[in-house]
mmCIF file of C-alpha atoms in Angstrom:
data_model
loop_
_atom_site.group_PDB
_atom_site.id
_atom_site.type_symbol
_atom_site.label_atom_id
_atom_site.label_comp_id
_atom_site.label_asym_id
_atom_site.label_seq_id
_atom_site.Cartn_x
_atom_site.Cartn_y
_atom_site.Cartn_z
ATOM 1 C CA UNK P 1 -6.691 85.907 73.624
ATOM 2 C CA UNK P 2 -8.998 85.585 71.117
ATOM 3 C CA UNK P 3 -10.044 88.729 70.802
ATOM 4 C CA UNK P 4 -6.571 89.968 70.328
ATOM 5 C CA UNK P 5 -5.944 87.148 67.231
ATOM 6 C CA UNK P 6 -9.194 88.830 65.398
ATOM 7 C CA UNK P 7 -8.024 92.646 66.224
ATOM 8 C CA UNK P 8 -4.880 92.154 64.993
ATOM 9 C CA UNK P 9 -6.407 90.536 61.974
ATOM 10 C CA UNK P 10 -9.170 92.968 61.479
ATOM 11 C CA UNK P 11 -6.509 95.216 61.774
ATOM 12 C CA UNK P 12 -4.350 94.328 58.410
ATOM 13 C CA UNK P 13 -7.034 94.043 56.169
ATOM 14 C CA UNK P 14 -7.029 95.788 52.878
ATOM 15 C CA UNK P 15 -9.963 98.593 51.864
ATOM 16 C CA UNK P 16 -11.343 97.625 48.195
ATOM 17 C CA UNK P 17 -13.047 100.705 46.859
ATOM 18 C CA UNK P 18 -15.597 99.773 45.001
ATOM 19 C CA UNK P 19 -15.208 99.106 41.125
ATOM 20 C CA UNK P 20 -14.452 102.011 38.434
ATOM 21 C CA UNK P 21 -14.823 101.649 34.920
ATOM 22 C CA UNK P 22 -12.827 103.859 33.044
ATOM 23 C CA UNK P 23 -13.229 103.988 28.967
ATOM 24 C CA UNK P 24 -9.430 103.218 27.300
ATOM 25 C CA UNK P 25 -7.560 106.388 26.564
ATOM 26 C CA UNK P 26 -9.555 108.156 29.763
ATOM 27 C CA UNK P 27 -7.873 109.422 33.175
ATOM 28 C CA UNK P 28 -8.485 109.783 36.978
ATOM 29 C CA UNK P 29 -6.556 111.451 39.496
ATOM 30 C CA UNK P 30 -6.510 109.542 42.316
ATOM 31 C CA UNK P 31 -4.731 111.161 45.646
ATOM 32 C CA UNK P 32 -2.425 109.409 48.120
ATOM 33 C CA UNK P 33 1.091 109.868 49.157
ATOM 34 C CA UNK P 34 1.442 106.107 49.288
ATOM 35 C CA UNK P 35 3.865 104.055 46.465
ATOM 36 C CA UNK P 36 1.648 102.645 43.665
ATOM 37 C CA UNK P 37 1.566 99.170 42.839
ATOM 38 C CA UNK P 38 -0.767 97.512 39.312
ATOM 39 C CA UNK P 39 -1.159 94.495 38.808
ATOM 40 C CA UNK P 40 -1.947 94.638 35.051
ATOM 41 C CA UNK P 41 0.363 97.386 33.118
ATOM 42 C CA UNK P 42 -1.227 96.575 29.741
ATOM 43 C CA UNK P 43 -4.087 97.634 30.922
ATOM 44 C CA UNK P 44 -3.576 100.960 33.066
ATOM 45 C CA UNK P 45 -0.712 102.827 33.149
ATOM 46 C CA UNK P 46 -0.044 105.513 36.322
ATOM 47 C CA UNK P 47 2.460 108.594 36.682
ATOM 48 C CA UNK P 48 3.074 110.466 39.739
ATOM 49 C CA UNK P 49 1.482 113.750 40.015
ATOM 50 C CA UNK P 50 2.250 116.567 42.616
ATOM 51 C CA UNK P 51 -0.947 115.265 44.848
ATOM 52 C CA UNK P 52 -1.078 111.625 43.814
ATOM 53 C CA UNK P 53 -1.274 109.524 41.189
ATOM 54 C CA UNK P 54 -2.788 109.983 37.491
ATOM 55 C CA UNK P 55 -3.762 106.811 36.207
ATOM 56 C CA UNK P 56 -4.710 106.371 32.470
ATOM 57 C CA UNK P 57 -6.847 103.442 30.756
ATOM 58 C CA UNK P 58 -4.346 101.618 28.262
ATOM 59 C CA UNK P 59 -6.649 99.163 26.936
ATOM 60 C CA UNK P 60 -9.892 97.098 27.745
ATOM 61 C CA UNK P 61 -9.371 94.900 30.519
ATOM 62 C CA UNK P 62 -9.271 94.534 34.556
ATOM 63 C CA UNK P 63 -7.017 95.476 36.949
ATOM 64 C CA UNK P 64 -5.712 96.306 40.248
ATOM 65 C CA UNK P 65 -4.637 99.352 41.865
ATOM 66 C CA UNK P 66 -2.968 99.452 45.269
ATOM 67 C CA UNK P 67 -2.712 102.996 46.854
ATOM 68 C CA UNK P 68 -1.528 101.999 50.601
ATOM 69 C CA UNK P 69 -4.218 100.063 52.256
ATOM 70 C CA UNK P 70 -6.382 101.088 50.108
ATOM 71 C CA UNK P 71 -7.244 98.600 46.337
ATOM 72 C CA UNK P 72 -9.085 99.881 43.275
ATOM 73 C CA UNK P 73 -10.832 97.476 40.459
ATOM 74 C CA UNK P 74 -10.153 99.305 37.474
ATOM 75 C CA UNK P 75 -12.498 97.766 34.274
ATOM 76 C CA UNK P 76 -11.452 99.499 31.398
ATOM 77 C CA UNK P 77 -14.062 99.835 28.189
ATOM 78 C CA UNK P 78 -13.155 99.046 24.650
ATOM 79 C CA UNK P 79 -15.633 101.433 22.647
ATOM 80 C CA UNK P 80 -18.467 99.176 21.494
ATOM 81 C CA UNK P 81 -18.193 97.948 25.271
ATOM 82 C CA UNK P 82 -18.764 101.582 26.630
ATOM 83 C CA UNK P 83 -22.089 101.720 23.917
ATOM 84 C CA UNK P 84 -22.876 98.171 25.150
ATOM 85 C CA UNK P 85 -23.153 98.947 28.550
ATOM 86 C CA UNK P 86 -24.432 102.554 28.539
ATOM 87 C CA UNK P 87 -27.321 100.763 26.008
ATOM 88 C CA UNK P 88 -28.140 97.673 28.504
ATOM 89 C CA UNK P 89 -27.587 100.450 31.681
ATOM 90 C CA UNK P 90 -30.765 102.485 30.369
ATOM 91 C CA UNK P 91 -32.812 99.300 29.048
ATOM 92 C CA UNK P 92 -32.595 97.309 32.517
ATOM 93 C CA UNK P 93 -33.826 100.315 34.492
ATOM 94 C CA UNK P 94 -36.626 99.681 32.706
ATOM 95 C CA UNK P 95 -37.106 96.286 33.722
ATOM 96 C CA UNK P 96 -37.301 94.107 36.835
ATOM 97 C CA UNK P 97 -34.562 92.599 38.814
ATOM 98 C CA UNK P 98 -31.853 92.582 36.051
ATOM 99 C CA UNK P 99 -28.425 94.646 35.974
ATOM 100 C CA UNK P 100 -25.430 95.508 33.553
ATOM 101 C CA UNK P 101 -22.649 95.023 34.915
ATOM 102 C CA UNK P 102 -18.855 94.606 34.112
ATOM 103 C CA UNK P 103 -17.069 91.577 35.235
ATOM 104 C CA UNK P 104 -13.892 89.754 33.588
ATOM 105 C CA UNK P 105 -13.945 92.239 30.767
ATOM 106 C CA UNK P 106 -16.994 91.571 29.660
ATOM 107 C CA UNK P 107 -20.481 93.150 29.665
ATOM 108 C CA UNK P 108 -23.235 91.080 31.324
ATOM 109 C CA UNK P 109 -26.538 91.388 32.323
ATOM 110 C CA UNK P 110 -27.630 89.817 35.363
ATOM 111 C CA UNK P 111 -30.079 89.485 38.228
ATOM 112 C CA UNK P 112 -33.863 87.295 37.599
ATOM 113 C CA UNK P 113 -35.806 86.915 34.486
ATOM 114 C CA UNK P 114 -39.201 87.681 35.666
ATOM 115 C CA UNK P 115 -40.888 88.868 32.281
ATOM 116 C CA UNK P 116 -40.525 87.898 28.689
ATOM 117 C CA UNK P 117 -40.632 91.509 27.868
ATOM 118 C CA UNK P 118 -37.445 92.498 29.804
ATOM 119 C CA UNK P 119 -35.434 90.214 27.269
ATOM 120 C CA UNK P 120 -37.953 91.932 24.470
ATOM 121 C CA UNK P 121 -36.587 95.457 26.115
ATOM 122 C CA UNK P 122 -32.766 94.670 25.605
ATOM 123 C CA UNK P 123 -33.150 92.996 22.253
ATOM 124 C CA UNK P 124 -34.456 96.363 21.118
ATOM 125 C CA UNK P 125 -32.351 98.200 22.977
ATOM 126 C CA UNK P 126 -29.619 96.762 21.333
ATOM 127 C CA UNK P 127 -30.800 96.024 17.873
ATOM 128 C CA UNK P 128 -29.980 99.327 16.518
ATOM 129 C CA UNK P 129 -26.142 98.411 17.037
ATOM 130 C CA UNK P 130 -24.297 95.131 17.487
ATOM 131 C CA UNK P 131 -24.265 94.534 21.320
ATOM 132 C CA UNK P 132 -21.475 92.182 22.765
ATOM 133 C CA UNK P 133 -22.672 90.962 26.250
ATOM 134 C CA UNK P 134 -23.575 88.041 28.358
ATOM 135 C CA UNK P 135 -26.758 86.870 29.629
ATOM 136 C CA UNK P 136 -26.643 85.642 33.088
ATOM 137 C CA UNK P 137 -30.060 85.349 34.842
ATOM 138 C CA UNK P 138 -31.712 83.336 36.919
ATOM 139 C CA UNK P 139 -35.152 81.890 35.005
ATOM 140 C CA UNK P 140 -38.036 80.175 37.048
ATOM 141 C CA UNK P 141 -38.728 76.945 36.246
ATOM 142 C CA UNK P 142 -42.400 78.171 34.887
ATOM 143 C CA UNK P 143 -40.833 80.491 32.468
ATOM 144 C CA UNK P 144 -37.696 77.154 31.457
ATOM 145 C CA UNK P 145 -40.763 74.788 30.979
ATOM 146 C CA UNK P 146 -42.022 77.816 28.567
ATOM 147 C CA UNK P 147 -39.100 77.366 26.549
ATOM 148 C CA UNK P 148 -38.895 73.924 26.085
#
């Protein structure tokens, strides 16, 4: 019996694609004879195509998109937060352990703070323009003593 409780459960669950960042006024064709359903309207707009769905970024944000079973995360770039991220993208593969990423419409960096340089790397990655982002890393306590 309880196999049948977690098969039936397993069964109903939703796919989540993983995320797709879009910059605002750009498109994707996504295909599926399924109904559409977005959570955030102001953010992405979609119009029914022949073979599926065209979806268009509106504005920066987050949101939804529900083709059948299956759910998209659409982040949607401002501009600056397109140069932002393509800027921090190139610097952290240059350093170790950290990551841009886009979460809750912003731009972060993330991961561990192994090095003093890294932080050197995306300070000069970004001086040449203003960078909006957020630093989220994980610091050993060698390197927090360092700053105090």
């Amino acid at each position: 019996m309880k196999y049948l409780v977690c098969l039936f459960l397993f069964a109903h669950l939703e796919a989540f694609a993983s995320p797709i960042i879009l910059k605002t006024g750009e498109t994707r064709i996504f295909s599926s004879s399924a109904a559409a359903w977005i959570e955030n309207s102001r953010v992405i707009r979609a119009q029914q195509t022949n073979s599926g769905f065209r979806v268009k970024a509106v504005r920066p944000g987050t949101s939804l998109l529900k083709l059948g079973k299956l759910t998209y995360q659409i982040d949607v770039l401002s501009p600056l937060q397109e140069r932002t991220m393509n800027r921090l993208e190139m610097a952290t593969k240059r350093t170790l352990g950290l990551r841009a990423q886009f979460k809750d419409g912003q731009v972060i960096v993330a991961g561990n703070l192994y090095r003093w340089e890294d932080w050197e790397v995306l300070y000069r990655a970004c001086r040449p323009q203003l960078c909006d982002y957020l630093m989220n890393v994980d610091i050993e306590d060698t390197k927090k003593r360092q700053i105090e």
